[in-house]
Amino acid sequence: MSVVGIDVGFQSCYVAVARAGGIETVANEYSDRSTPACVSFGPRNRSVGAAAKGQVVTNCKNTVQGFKRFHGRAFLDPYVQSAKSSLVYDLAQMPSGMTGIKVMYMEEEKVFSIEQVTAMLLTKLKETAETAMKKPVADCVISMLASAFDAELGGKDFDEVLVNHFCEEFGKKYKLDVKTKPRALVRLYQECEKLKKLMSANSSDLPLNIECFMNDIDVTGKLNRGHFEEMCAGLLAKVEAPLHSVMEQAKLKKEDIYAVEIVGGASRIPAVKERVSKFFGKELSTTLNADEAVARGCALQCAILSPAFKVREFSITDVVHYPISLKWNSAAEEGDCEVFPRNHAAPFSKVLTFYRREPFSLEAYYNNPKELPYPDPTIGQFIVQKVVPQANGESSKVKVKVRVNVHGVFSVSSASLVELLKPNEGEEPMETDSCVCVCLYWLINVYMCVCFLSQTSEDGKQEKNHAPSAKKPKVKTKTVELPIENSLHWQLTNDLVNLFMENEGKMIMQDKLEKERNDAKNNVEEYVYEMRDKLHGVLEKFVSESDRDTFALRLEDTENWLYDDGEDQQKQVYIDKLAELKKLGQPVQERYIEAEERPKAFDELGRHIQQYMKIVEAYKTKEEQYEHLDELEMLKVDKQVNDAMIWMNSKMNAQSKQNFTQEPAVKVQEIQAKTKELYSACNPIVSKPKPKVEIPKDEKEEQNGPINGQEDTDAQPGSPEKGAAGSTVAPESAEGNKMPEMDID
C-alpha cells in the first residue's frame, strides 16, 4: 500500500509519496517533479500535464489551465464573469448553473464541468505516483487553502499585472490589441512569468522580446524590479492581512513565534519576503523547497491518517475553517444555532435534541458570509422524515447527530426518535433517559463522555450525604432510527457522478487507443530513418547495389506516404506497412548481425575445444589430477573434440568463400548449439571428482604418516619441517589433552 500527497496549484502540481525511508517528491514521465496543471483536448484524444503544456500556444482554444479558481462557483458568479476576459478558452453554464468549460473534443463541441477537468488532472497525478511506487495508491491527501488566505493574492495575480502593463504598452507602441488574439495572449503570459522570475534575482532593467508576436511584428519591452513593485503596490498591501488573521485565530503574539518558514512560488518575490519578515520582525527561513513543501506536508499528513503507516508521534489537528450554523423551520418553532464555531476541531460529531410531532427540515449554512471566498453561504438542506408524536399525543424526542468528517465536509449523519413505552407490571424499572444520553455521548466523543460522567459521580457523592429520597418513576424507552433526505447545495447527484465516471473511462480508453496508434506510426517513421542511414553505413556491404536501390526507393515512398495519405490511418495500417519494409530490411540486418557475432561464437567454440584437448593430453600423460578418469569415457571425449574441430574448420572454410551479401554458410545459432553439445558431452566426464579414500578405524588413532598419496619424510613428529607441511596432527601437549584429528586430503 502507498500513501500520497498531492499539491494542486494554479499552474503546477507536485506529487510526494511516503516510503519506509521518508517522504520524497516523485518525477513524472518527463523526469520532471513539476507537472503543469493543464489539460488539452484534441480531435482524437486528450493530453494532460507536460504534454498539454506543449499545446498551450498551438491549441490554445482547447487547452485548459488555471481552472482551479472556478471550483464551486456558479457561472453567474461575479468572479467568474470578471475572469472570462483574461481567458483564452471559453466558459459555459452547466445545466446545474455551475461553471463549465467549452472545448472541441473528438471534432465535437463539448462542455466539461470543472470537476471533470480536475478529475482528469488528478488521474494523471495518480498514475505518476503509481508509476514511481510500482503499486496502487491506497490513501491520498490533497492540498487546500489554509485558515487565513487571500484567494486573489498569488503568483497569477502578479503575472496579471505584468500582462496588463505590456498589453497597454504594445497597444501604444505597436498599435496591437493583444487581448483579441488568444495565441498572442498566451505567449505574453509565458514571457511575463519568465520575466517575473528573472526580476526576483536581478534589480536591473530586463528585456522582454517576442518574435512574430502579432501580424508578423516583433515586439520588445523592458522592466525593472523597482517599477514592477510600484505597479504591484495594491497586491503587496494585501500581504499582511492574512498574517494578522492567522495570528488572531491562533491566539499568539509575535513574540511567541520562534521561526517563520516561507514556501510557495510567489514567496520568492523580494517585496513579499520583505513584508513578511517585517511583520514578524524575524529573518525568514528558507530551508524547505518552496515549490515541493506543500506536497510533502500532504504526504506526511496522509501517512499519519493511514493505517498502513506507523509515524512517530506527531499531532496535527484539522479545524473547521468557517463557522457552521443550523436553522430550522417547523410548525412548532423557528430558530438557529451555531453548531461548529470557527477553528473547531475536526473530525467531530455533536448530538442535538429536538421535540417534534412531524417531519422537519434543517438548513446548514456558513454564518459569516463575508469571510467566505464564495458568495453563496448555503451548505444544504436535511429533512428528518417519519417523525410521529408519542402515544399520549405529546411531542417526541428526536436526537440528530451532525458531523464534520475528516475531509471537512458537514453532514447530518443520523437521526433517531426516542419512543416511550409503558413498563409491564412487576418489571424492574429501566434506565433513565439521562443514562441513555450518556451512552450516546460516549459513542460520539470520549471527552464529552468523561466530562458527563465526572459530573454524575460528583452528584452521586453529594447524594450519599443526604437522606435517600423516594424513587422517581422510571419509564422504558426504545430508539427508532429515522431516514434523512439530504439535499446538499451544488453537490453532484449519484447518477451524474456515475455518468462522469463512465465518460472518463471511455476517454481513458480512447487515449490509450490513440497512443497505440501514434506509437505504431512512430515505429514506421523511425524504421524509415534508421534504415535509410544504415544502408549507406554499417549495412552497405551486406546488401547488393540493386537491392539497396530498391529498398531505398521503398523507404522514400513510405516517408512521403507518412506525410500525405498516411498521416491519419488506423493502427493496423501502420503495422502492416512496417511488416512490408521489414521483409526487405530484415535479411540485411540479420547478415550484419551474423557477421558481427560469428567470430565471437567461433572463438568460444575454439576455447572449449582447446580446453578439452589439454585435459585429454594430461590424461594420456598420467597426470595425477585426471588419472582417476575412466579410459573408455576419455576416448569418447577425445572423439567429441576431434569431431568438433573438424566441423569448425569445415564451416570456417565454407564461410570464408561466401560473399557478405549472401546468406551465411553457418549461423551463430548453429555454432552455439555445437558448443553446447560439446560441453554437455565432455564436461560431466572430465569434471568427475576423485573418489575419497577412507582410513581404517584402527589406523586413525595412530595415524602420523602421509595419506592420500603424500610423500613421507624423515622429519620427526613435532619437527619444523613436518609442522610446516601441515601433514600431521600436532603432538599431545599433555596427557589427556589431545588435539582434534583432521582428515587431510
Short mmCIF file of N, CA, C and O in Angstrom, two decimals, residues 311-356:
data_model
loop_
_atom_site.label_atom_id
_atom_site.label_comp_id
_atom_site.label_asym_id
_atom_site.label_seq_id
_atom_site.Cartn_x
_atom_site.Cartn_y
_atom_site.Cartn_z
N VAL A 311 3.77 6.30 12.14
CA VAL A 311 4.55 7.53 12.11
C VAL A 311 4.92 7.91 13.54
O VAL A 311 4.15 7.67 14.48
N ARG A 312 6.08 8.49 13.70
CA ARG A 312 6.49 8.98 15.00
C ARG A 312 5.42 9.94 15.56
O ARG A 312 4.78 10.65 14.80
N GLU A 313 5.24 9.93 16.85
CA GLU A 313 4.17 10.72 17.46
C GLU A 313 4.28 12.18 17.04
O GLU A 313 5.24 12.86 17.36
N PHE A 314 3.29 12.60 16.30
CA PHE A 314 3.28 13.96 15.76
C PHE A 314 1.83 14.33 15.51
O PHE A 314 1.18 13.72 14.68
N SER A 315 1.33 15.28 16.25
CA SER A 315 -0.11 15.57 16.22
C SER A 315 -0.41 16.78 15.35
O SER A 315 0.23 17.83 15.48
N ILE A 316 -1.37 16.60 14.46
CA ILE A 316 -1.89 17.71 13.65
C ILE A 316 -3.40 17.69 13.79
O ILE A 316 -4.04 16.67 13.53
N THR A 317 -3.97 18.80 14.21
CA THR A 317 -5.42 18.89 14.39
C THR A 317 -6.04 19.69 13.27
O THR A 317 -5.72 20.87 13.09
N ASP A 318 -6.89 19.04 12.48
CA ASP A 318 -7.64 19.77 11.46
C ASP A 318 -8.75 20.58 12.12
O ASP A 318 -9.24 20.21 13.20
N VAL A 319 -9.14 21.66 11.47
CA VAL A 319 -10.16 22.53 12.05
C VAL A 319 -11.24 22.85 11.02
O VAL A 319 -11.04 22.66 9.81
N VAL A 320 -12.35 23.34 11.52
CA VAL A 320 -13.43 23.84 10.66
C VAL A 320 -13.08 25.28 10.31
O VAL A 320 -12.98 26.13 11.20
N HIS A 321 -12.88 25.55 9.03
CA HIS A 321 -12.35 26.86 8.63
C HIS A 321 -13.37 28.00 8.79
O HIS A 321 -12.98 29.14 9.06
N TYR A 322 -14.64 27.69 8.61
CA TYR A 322 -15.67 28.73 8.68
C TYR A 322 -16.77 28.25 9.62
O TYR A 322 -17.14 27.08 9.61
N PRO A 323 -17.33 29.14 10.46
CA PRO A 323 -18.37 28.73 11.41
C PRO A 323 -19.63 28.23 10.69
O PRO A 323 -20.07 28.83 9.70
N ILE A 324 -20.17 27.12 11.19
CA ILE A 324 -21.34 26.47 10.58
C ILE A 324 -22.51 26.55 11.53
O ILE A 324 -22.38 26.24 12.72
N SER A 325 -23.66 26.96 11.02
CA SER A 325 -24.88 27.06 11.82
C SER A 325 -25.99 26.22 11.20
O SER A 325 -25.93 25.89 10.00
N LEU A 326 -26.97 25.88 12.03
CA LEU A 326 -28.17 25.18 11.59
C LEU A 326 -29.38 26.04 11.92
O LEU A 326 -29.46 26.63 13.00
N LYS A 327 -30.32 26.11 11.01
CA LYS A 327 -31.59 26.76 11.31
C LYS A 327 -32.72 25.82 10.92
O LYS A 327 -32.57 25.00 10.01
N TRP A 328 -33.81 25.91 11.66
CA TRP A 328 -34.93 25.01 11.43
C TRP A 328 -36.22 25.81 11.37
O TRP A 328 -36.34 26.89 11.94
N ASN A 329 -37.14 25.25 10.68
CA ASN A 329 -38.43 25.91 10.48
C ASN A 329 -39.50 24.84 10.46
O ASN A 329 -39.51 23.96 9.61
N SER A 330 -40.38 24.88 11.45
CA SER A 330 -41.46 23.89 11.53
C SER A 330 -42.68 24.55 12.15
O SER A 330 -42.66 25.73 12.54
N ALA A 331 -43.77 23.78 12.21
CA ALA A 331 -44.99 24.31 12.81
C ALA A 331 -44.79 24.62 14.29
O ALA A 331 -45.46 25.49 14.85
N ALA A 332 -43.84 23.92 14.93
CA ALA A 332 -43.64 24.12 16.36
C ALA A 332 -42.85 25.39 16.64
O ALA A 332 -43.22 26.19 17.51
N GLU A 333 -41.77 25.60 15.91
CA GLU A 333 -40.92 26.77 16.21
C GLU A 333 -39.97 27.02 15.05
O GLU A 333 -39.81 26.20 14.15
N GLU A 334 -39.32 28.15 15.13
CA GLU A 334 -38.24 28.51 14.22
C GLU A 334 -37.03 28.89 15.06
O GLU A 334 -37.18 29.41 16.16
N GLY A 335 -35.86 28.64 14.54
CA GLY A 335 -34.67 29.00 15.29
C GLY A 335 -33.42 28.62 14.55
O GLY A 335 -33.46 28.01 13.48
N ASP A 336 -32.29 28.98 15.14
CA ASP A 336 -30.99 28.57 14.59
C ASP A 336 -29.97 28.58 15.71
O ASP A 336 -30.18 29.16 16.77
N CYS A 337 -28.87 27.89 15.46
CA CYS A 337 -27.77 27.87 16.42
C CYS A 337 -26.48 27.54 15.70
O CYS A 337 -26.49 26.89 14.65
N GLU A 338 -25.38 28.00 16.25
CA GLU A 338 -24.06 27.70 15.69
C GLU A 338 -23.60 26.36 16.26
O GLU A 338 -23.41 26.22 17.47
N VAL A 339 -23.41 25.39 15.39
CA VAL A 339 -23.02 24.06 15.86
C VAL A 339 -21.51 23.84 15.85
O VAL A 339 -20.98 23.12 16.69
N PHE A 340 -20.82 24.48 14.89
CA PHE A 340 -19.37 24.36 14.84
C PHE A 340 -18.78 25.76 14.65
O PHE A 340 -18.85 26.33 13.56
N PRO A 341 -18.21 26.34 15.72
CA PRO A 341 -17.58 27.66 15.57
C PRO A 341 -16.31 27.56 14.74
O PRO A 341 -15.81 26.47 14.45
N ARG A 342 -15.79 28.70 14.38
CA ARG A 342 -14.58 28.72 13.56
C ARG A 342 -13.41 28.10 14.32
O ARG A 342 -13.25 28.29 15.52
N ASN A 343 -12.61 27.31 13.58
CA ASN A 343 -11.44 26.61 14.12
C ASN A 343 -11.81 25.55 15.14
O ASN A 343 -10.98 25.16 15.97
N HIS A 344 -13.04 25.06 15.08
CA HIS A 344 -13.41 23.91 15.91
C HIS A 344 -12.68 22.67 15.37
O HIS A 344 -12.48 22.52 14.18
N ALA A 345 -12.26 21.80 16.29
CA ALA A 345 -11.51 20.61 15.87
C ALA A 345 -12.35 19.73 14.95
O ALA A 345 -13.56 19.62 15.10
N ALA A 346 -11.71 19.11 13.99
CA ALA A 346 -12.37 18.18 13.07
C ALA A 346 -11.44 16.99 12.86
O ALA A 346 -10.21 17.15 12.90
N PRO A 347 -11.98 15.77 12.68
CA PRO A 347 -13.41 15.43 12.62
C PRO A 347 -14.06 15.49 14.00
O PRO A 347 -13.40 15.25 15.01
N PHE A 348 -15.36 15.77 14.01
CA PHE A 348 -16.09 15.93 15.28
C PHE A 348 -17.58 15.72 15.03
O PHE A 348 -18.09 16.03 13.94
N SER A 349 -18.26 15.20 16.05
CA SER A 349 -19.71 14.98 15.97
C SER A 349 -20.38 15.58 17.19
O SER A 349 -19.80 15.64 18.28
N LYS A 350 -21.61 16.02 16.98
CA LYS A 350 -22.44 16.54 18.08
C LYS A 350 -23.85 15.99 17.92
O LYS A 350 -24.29 15.68 16.81
N VAL A 351 -24.57 15.90 19.07
CA VAL A 351 -25.96 15.45 19.05
C VAL A 351 -26.86 16.59 19.52
O VAL A 351 -26.63 17.18 20.58
N LEU A 352 -27.85 16.88 18.71
CA LEU A 352 -28.83 17.92 19.04
C LEU A 352 -30.17 17.25 19.32
O LEU A 352 -30.53 16.27 18.66
N THR A 353 -30.92 17.78 20.30
CA THR A 353 -32.21 17.20 20.67
C THR A 353 -33.34 18.15 20.28
O THR A 353 -33.30 19.34 20.60
N PHE A 354 -34.31 17.61 19.56
CA PHE A 354 -35.49 18.36 19.16
C PHE A 354 -36.74 17.63 19.67
O PHE A 354 -36.72 16.41 19.86
N TYR A 355 -37.82 18.39 19.90
CA TYR A 355 -39.11 17.80 20.26
C TYR A 355 -40.08 18.14 19.15
O TYR A 355 -40.43 19.30 18.94
N ARG A 356 -40.51 17.13 18.44
CA ARG A 356 -41.33 17.34 17.25
C ARG A 356 -42.45 16.30 17.18
O ARG A 356 -42.34 15.18 17.70
#
